[in-house]
CSV table of C-alpha atoms in Angstrom, one decimal:
chain,number,residue,atom,x,y,z
A,1,UNK,CA,-61.5,4.9,4.3
A,2,UNK,CA,-64.9,3.5,4.2
A,3,UNK,CA,-63.9,-0.1,5.1
A,4,UNK,CA,-61.6,1.2,8.0
A,5,UNK,CA,-64.4,3.1,9.6
A,6,UNK,CA,-62.0,5.3,11.5
A,7,UNK,CA,-63.5,8.5,12.6
A,8,UNK,CA,-62.0,11.6,10.8
A,9,UNK,CA,-63.6,14.9,11.2
A,10,UNK,CA,-63.3,16.8,7.9
A,11,UNK,CA,-66.2,19.2,8.5
A,12,UNK,CA,-64.0,22.2,8.4
A,13,UNK,CA,-62.2,21.1,5.1
A,14,UNK,CA,-65.5,20.3,3.6
A,15,UNK,CA,-66.9,23.8,4.4
A,16,UNK,CA,-63.7,25.4,2.9
A,17,UNK,CA,-63.9,23.3,-0.3
A,18,UNK,CA,-67.8,23.8,-0.7
A,19,UNK,CA,-67.3,27.6,-0.2
A,20,UNK,CA,-64.8,27.7,-3.1
A,21,UNK,CA,-67.5,26.0,-5.3
A,22,UNK,CA,-70.1,28.6,-4.3
A,23,UNK,CA,-67.6,31.3,-5.0
A,24,UNK,CA,-67.2,30.1,-8.4
A,25,UNK,CA,-71.1,29.6,-8.7
A,26,UNK,CA,-71.5,33.2,-8.0
A,27,UNK,CA,-69.4,34.0,-11.0
A,28,UNK,CA,-71.5,31.8,-13.2
A,29,UNK,CA,-74.7,33.4,-11.7
A,30,UNK,CA,-73.6,36.7,-12.5
A,31,UNK,CA,-72.9,35.8,-16.2
A,32,UNK,CA,-75.6,33.4,-17.1
A,33,UNK,CA,-79.4,33.3,-16.5
A,34,UNK,CA,-79.8,29.8,-14.9
A,35,UNK,CA,-83.1,27.9,-14.0
A,36,UNK,CA,-83.2,25.1,-11.4
A,37,UNK,CA,-84.3,21.9,-13.1
A,38,UNK,CA,-87.2,20.3,-11.3
A,39,UNK,CA,-86.0,16.8,-12.3
A,40,UNK,CA,-83.5,16.8,-9.4
A,41,UNK,CA,-85.7,18.3,-6.8
A,42,UNK,CA,-86.0,15.1,-4.9
A,43,UNK,CA,-82.1,15.0,-4.7
A,44,UNK,CA,-81.6,18.3,-3.1
A,45,UNK,CA,-81.4,16.6,0.2
A,46,UNK,CA,-80.9,12.8,0.1
A,47,UNK,CA,-79.3,10.3,2.5
A,48,UNK,CA,-78.4,6.6,2.8
A,49,UNK,CA,-81.1,4.2,4.2
A,50,UNK,CA,-78.4,2.8,6.5
A,51,UNK,CA,-75.5,4.9,7.9
A,52,UNK,CA,-74.6,8.6,8.0
A,53,UNK,CA,-73.8,9.3,4.3
A,54,UNK,CA,-76.0,12.2,2.8
A,55,UNK,CA,-75.6,14.6,0.0
A,56,UNK,CA,-77.3,17.4,-2.2
A,57,UNK,CA,-77.5,17.5,-6.1
A,58,UNK,CA,-78.9,20.4,-8.0
A,59,UNK,CA,-79.0,20.8,-11.6
A,60,UNK,CA,-79.6,24.1,-13.8
A,61,UNK,CA,-80.0,25.1,-17.4
A,62,UNK,CA,-80.4,28.2,-19.5
A,63,UNK,CA,-80.2,29.8,-22.9
A,64,UNK,CA,-76.4,29.5,-23.0
A,65,UNK,CA,-75.9,26.5,-20.5
A,66,UNK,CA,-77.2,23.1,-21.4
A,67,UNK,CA,-76.6,21.5,-18.2
A,68,UNK,CA,-75.0,22.6,-14.9
A,69,UNK,CA,-74.3,20.4,-11.9
A,70,UNK,CA,-73.5,21.6,-8.5
A,71,UNK,CA,-73.4,18.8,-5.9
A,72,UNK,CA,-71.9,17.4,-2.8
A,73,UNK,CA,-72.0,14.2,-0.8
A,74,UNK,CA,-70.4,13.3,2.5
A,75,UNK,CA,-69.8,10.3,4.7
A,76,UNK,CA,-69.0,12.1,8.0
A,77,UNK,CA,-67.9,9.0,9.9
A,78,UNK,CA,-64.8,8.4,7.6
A,79,UNK,CA,-64.4,12.0,6.6
A,80,UNK,CA,-65.0,11.3,3.0
A,81,UNK,CA,-66.6,14.0,0.9
A,82,UNK,CA,-66.9,14.8,-2.8
A,83,UNK,CA,-68.4,17.7,-4.7
A,84,UNK,CA,-68.8,18.9,-8.2
A,85,UNK,CA,-69.3,22.0,-10.2
A,86,UNK,CA,-69.7,21.3,-14.0
A,87,UNK,CA,-70.9,23.6,-16.7
A,88,UNK,CA,-71.9,21.9,-20.1
A,89,UNK,CA,-72.4,24.8,-22.6
A,90,UNK,CA,-75.1,24.8,-25.3
A,91,UNK,CA,-74.3,24.2,-28.9
A,92,UNK,CA,-74.4,27.8,-29.9
A,93,UNK,CA,-70.5,28.2,-29.3
A,94,UNK,CA,-67.6,25.6,-29.1
A,95,UNK,CA,-66.0,26.8,-26.0
A,96,UNK,CA,-64.7,23.8,-23.9
A,97,UNK,CA,-67.0,22.7,-21.0
A,98,UNK,CA,-65.8,23.5,-17.6
A,99,UNK,CA,-65.4,20.9,-14.8
A,100,UNK,CA,-64.3,21.1,-11.0
A,101,UNK,CA,-64.4,18.4,-8.6
A,102,UNK,CA,-62.9,18.5,-5.1
A,103,UNK,CA,-62.7,15.8,-2.4
A,104,UNK,CA,-61.3,14.5,0.9
A,105,UNK,CA,-60.1,11.0,0.7
A,106,UNK,CA,-58.9,11.8,3.5
A,107,UNK,CA,-56.2,13.8,1.8
A,108,UNK,CA,-57.1,16.5,-0.6
A,109,UNK,CA,-58.1,15.4,-4.2
A,110,UNK,CA,-59.1,17.7,-7.0
A,111,UNK,CA,-59.7,17.7,-10.8
A,112,UNK,CA,-60.1,20.8,-12.7
A,113,UNK,CA,-60.4,20.9,-16.6
A,114,UNK,CA,-61.6,22.3,-19.8
A,115,UNK,CA,-63.5,19.4,-21.5
A,116,UNK,CA,-62.7,19.4,-25.3
A,117,UNK,CA,-65.4,19.7,-27.9
A,118,UNK,CA,-63.2,19.0,-30.8
A,119,UNK,CA,-60.3,16.9,-32.2
A,120,UNK,CA,-57.1,18.4,-30.6
A,121,UNK,CA,-54.9,16.4,-32.9
A,122,UNK,CA,-56.2,18.0,-36.0
A,123,UNK,CA,-57.9,21.2,-34.9
A,124,UNK,CA,-54.8,23.1,-34.0
A,125,UNK,CA,-56.5,26.5,-33.8
A,126,UNK,CA,-58.8,25.1,-31.1
A,127,UNK,CA,-55.8,23.6,-29.2
A,128,UNK,CA,-53.8,26.9,-29.3
A,129,UNK,CA,-56.8,29.1,-28.4
A,130,UNK,CA,-58.1,27.0,-25.5
A,131,UNK,CA,-55.4,24.8,-24.1
A,132,UNK,CA,-52.0,26.7,-24.8
A,133,UNK,CA,-53.2,29.2,-22.2
A,134,UNK,CA,-53.6,26.6,-19.6
A,135,UNK,CA,-50.3,24.8,-20.3
A,136,UNK,CA,-48.0,27.0,-18.1
A,137,UNK,CA,-50.3,26.3,-15.0
A,138,UNK,CA,-50.0,22.5,-15.8
A,139,UNK,CA,-46.4,22.7,-16.0
A,140,UNK,CA,-46.1,24.6,-12.8
A,141,UNK,CA,-48.0,21.9,-10.8
A,142,UNK,CA,-45.7,19.2,-12.2
A,143,UNK,CA,-42.9,20.9,-10.6
A,144,UNK,CA,-44.7,21.5,-7.2
A,145,UNK,CA,-43.9,18.8,-4.9
A,146,UNK,CA,-46.7,19.5,-2.5
A,147,UNK,CA,-49.0,17.9,-5.1
A,148,UNK,CA,-49.0,14.4,-6.5
A,149,UNK,CA,-50.5,13.9,-10.0
A,150,UNK,CA,-53.4,11.3,-10.0
A,151,UNK,CA,-53.8,8.9,-12.9
A,152,UNK,CA,-57.1,6.9,-13.0
A,153,UNK,CA,-57.0,3.3,-13.8
A,154,UNK,CA,-60.1,3.7,-16.0
A,155,UNK,CA,-59.1,4.1,-19.6
A,156,UNK,CA,-62.2,6.3,-20.6
A,157,UNK,CA,-61.5,8.7,-17.8
A,158,UNK,CA,-58.0,9.2,-18.7
A,159,UNK,CA,-59.1,9.6,-22.4
A,160,UNK,CA,-61.5,12.4,-21.7
A,161,UNK,CA,-59.1,14.5,-19.7
A,162,UNK,CA,-57.3,17.2,-21.6
A,163,UNK,CA,-53.5,17.3,-21.6
A,164,UNK,CA,-53.7,20.4,-19.3
A,165,UNK,CA,-56.1,18.7,-16.9
A,166,UNK,CA,-55.1,19.3,-13.3
A,167,UNK,CA,-55.8,16.0,-11.4
A,168,UNK,CA,-53.9,15.8,-8.1
A,169,UNK,CA,-53.8,14.7,-4.5
A,170,UNK,CA,-52.0,16.4,-1.6
A,171,UNK,CA,-51.9,16.9,2.0
A,172,UNK,CA,-54.6,19.3,3.2
A,173,UNK,CA,-53.1,22.4,4.5
A,174,UNK,CA,-54.1,26.1,4.4
A,175,UNK,CA,-51.4,26.6,1.7
A,176,UNK,CA,-52.7,23.8,-0.7
A,177,UNK,CA,-56.4,24.9,-0.2
A,178,UNK,CA,-55.3,28.6,-1.1
A,179,UNK,CA,-53.4,27.3,-4.2
A,180,UNK,CA,-56.5,25.3,-5.2
A,181,UNK,CA,-58.8,28.4,-4.7
A,182,UNK,CA,-56.5,30.6,-6.7
A,183,UNK,CA,-56.2,28.2,-9.6
A,184,UNK,CA,-59.9,27.5,-9.6
A,185,UNK,CA,-60.8,31.1,-10.1
A,186,UNK,CA,-58.0,31.6,-12.6
A,187,UNK,CA,-59.5,28.9,-14.7
A,188,UNK,CA,-63.1,30.2,-14.3
A,189,UNK,CA,-62.1,33.8,-15.2
A,190,UNK,CA,-60.2,32.6,-18.2
A,191,UNK,CA,-63.1,30.5,-19.4
A,192,UNK,CA,-65.7,33.2,-18.8
A,193,UNK,CA,-63.6,35.4,-21.1
A,194,UNK,CA,-63.6,32.8,-23.9
A,195,UNK,CA,-67.5,32.5,-23.6
A,196,UNK,CA,-67.8,36.3,-24.0
A,197,UNK,CA,-65.5,36.3,-27.1
A,198,UNK,CA,-66.7,33.2,-28.7
A,199,UNK,CA,-68.0,33.2,-32.3
A,200,UNK,CA,-71.3,31.4,-33.0
A,201,UNK,CA,-71.5,28.0,-34.3
A,202,UNK,CA,-73.3,27.7,-37.6
A,203,UNK,CA,-76.9,26.4,-37.2
A,204,UNK,CA,-76.1,23.4,-39.5
A,205,UNK,CA,-73.5,22.2,-37.2
A,206,UNK,CA,-75.2,22.6,-33.8
A,207,UNK,CA,-77.2,19.3,-33.6
A,208,UNK,CA,-74.2,17.3,-34.2
A,209,UNK,CA,-72.2,19.2,-31.6
A,210,UNK,CA,-75.1,18.8,-29.0
A,211,UNK,CA,-75.2,15.1,-29.7
A,212,UNK,CA,-71.3,14.8,-29.3
A,213,UNK,CA,-71.7,16.7,-25.9
A,214,UNK,CA,-74.6,14.4,-24.7
A,215,UNK,CA,-72.4,11.2,-25.4
A,216,UNK,CA,-69.5,12.5,-23.6
A,217,UNK,CA,-71.5,13.8,-20.7
A,218,UNK,CA,-73.3,10.4,-20.3
A,219,UNK,CA,-70.2,8.4,-20.6
A,220,UNK,CA,-68.4,10.4,-18.0
A,221,UNK,CA,-71.3,9.9,-15.5
A,222,UNK,CA,-71.8,6.3,-16.2
A,223,UNK,CA,-68.1,5.2,-16.4
A,224,UNK,CA,-66.9,7.1,-13.4
A,225,UNK,CA,-65.2,4.3,-11.3
A,226,UNK,CA,-66.2,6.0,-8.1
A,227,UNK,CA,-69.7,5.0,-8.6
A,228,UNK,CA,-69.0,1.8,-6.8
A,229,UNK,CA,-68.4,4.1,-3.7
A,230,UNK,CA,-71.8,5.6,-4.2
A,231,UNK,CA,-73.4,2.0,-4.4
A,232,UNK,CA,-71.6,1.2,-1.0
A,233,UNK,CA,-73.0,4.3,0.5
A,234,UNK,CA,-76.5,4.7,-1.0
A,235,UNK,CA,-77.4,1.4,-2.6
A,236,UNK,CA,-77.9,0.6,-6.5
A,237,UNK,CA,-81.2,2.3,-6.9
A,238,UNK,CA,-80.1,5.7,-5.4
A,239,UNK,CA,-76.8,5.5,-7.3
A,240,UNK,CA,-78.6,4.9,-10.4
A,241,UNK,CA,-80.7,8.1,-9.7
A,242,UNK,CA,-77.7,10.2,-9.2
A,243,UNK,CA,-75.6,9.0,-12.1
A,244,UNK,CA,-78.7,9.6,-14.4
A,245,UNK,CA,-79.2,13.0,-13.0
A,246,UNK,CA,-75.6,14.0,-13.5
A,247,UNK,CA,-75.9,13.6,-17.3
A,248,UNK,CA,-79.6,14.8,-17.4
A,249,UNK,CA,-81.5,11.6,-18.3
A,250,UNK,CA,-84.6,12.7,-16.6
A,251,UNK,CA,-84.4,16.5,-17.3
A,252,UNK,CA,-87.4,18.6,-17.5
């Protein structure tokens, strides 16, 4: 898309997708007390030195949420946009983290997942509790020919995705957007229920869980293959700032 430099007006679809993330954020704000982290204040509005690409990255934390990212970026000439809403919980509970990513490329791309905080090969109670409920929706998408499953070429990205993750491309239509919205809210509501019902993690295990969470969060941010797109749009220095902010390197 970026190399062809063909004008694609995706403004309306960008607004639709961004509004979905804001609807989800409203549910988070109703459940958690969140504070804006000042470390990303300079990234609330950023733009490329050359070209029309621009974006916004905001991060939050609280007593129950270790790191929350709500961000978007756009290159309006090509119609490319990308947005994230990710919630990394604190170590007081072991509920999976929550991840949403939507994009126009120019077709619709989306990734929705519960990021595991345990070994799903051996912790069968964890698997049954948090991933079995999502399996039916996963199987439904496999049978829906409107959506084409996307497989990353990057090994780590495939490794970090759960076996019920929804990672797809499709044509952008009112129907596919409606399905995305319905599924995202379904995943959010299920996840909030888990948070409310979760048992506390013993104090002696929390430091190790927090360390594991940080390793995963940093690796996802640094190994994302689409970082090279950010380099094309914003240069290496700005991309480094964005990537470090995604995992909280400079958090205050």
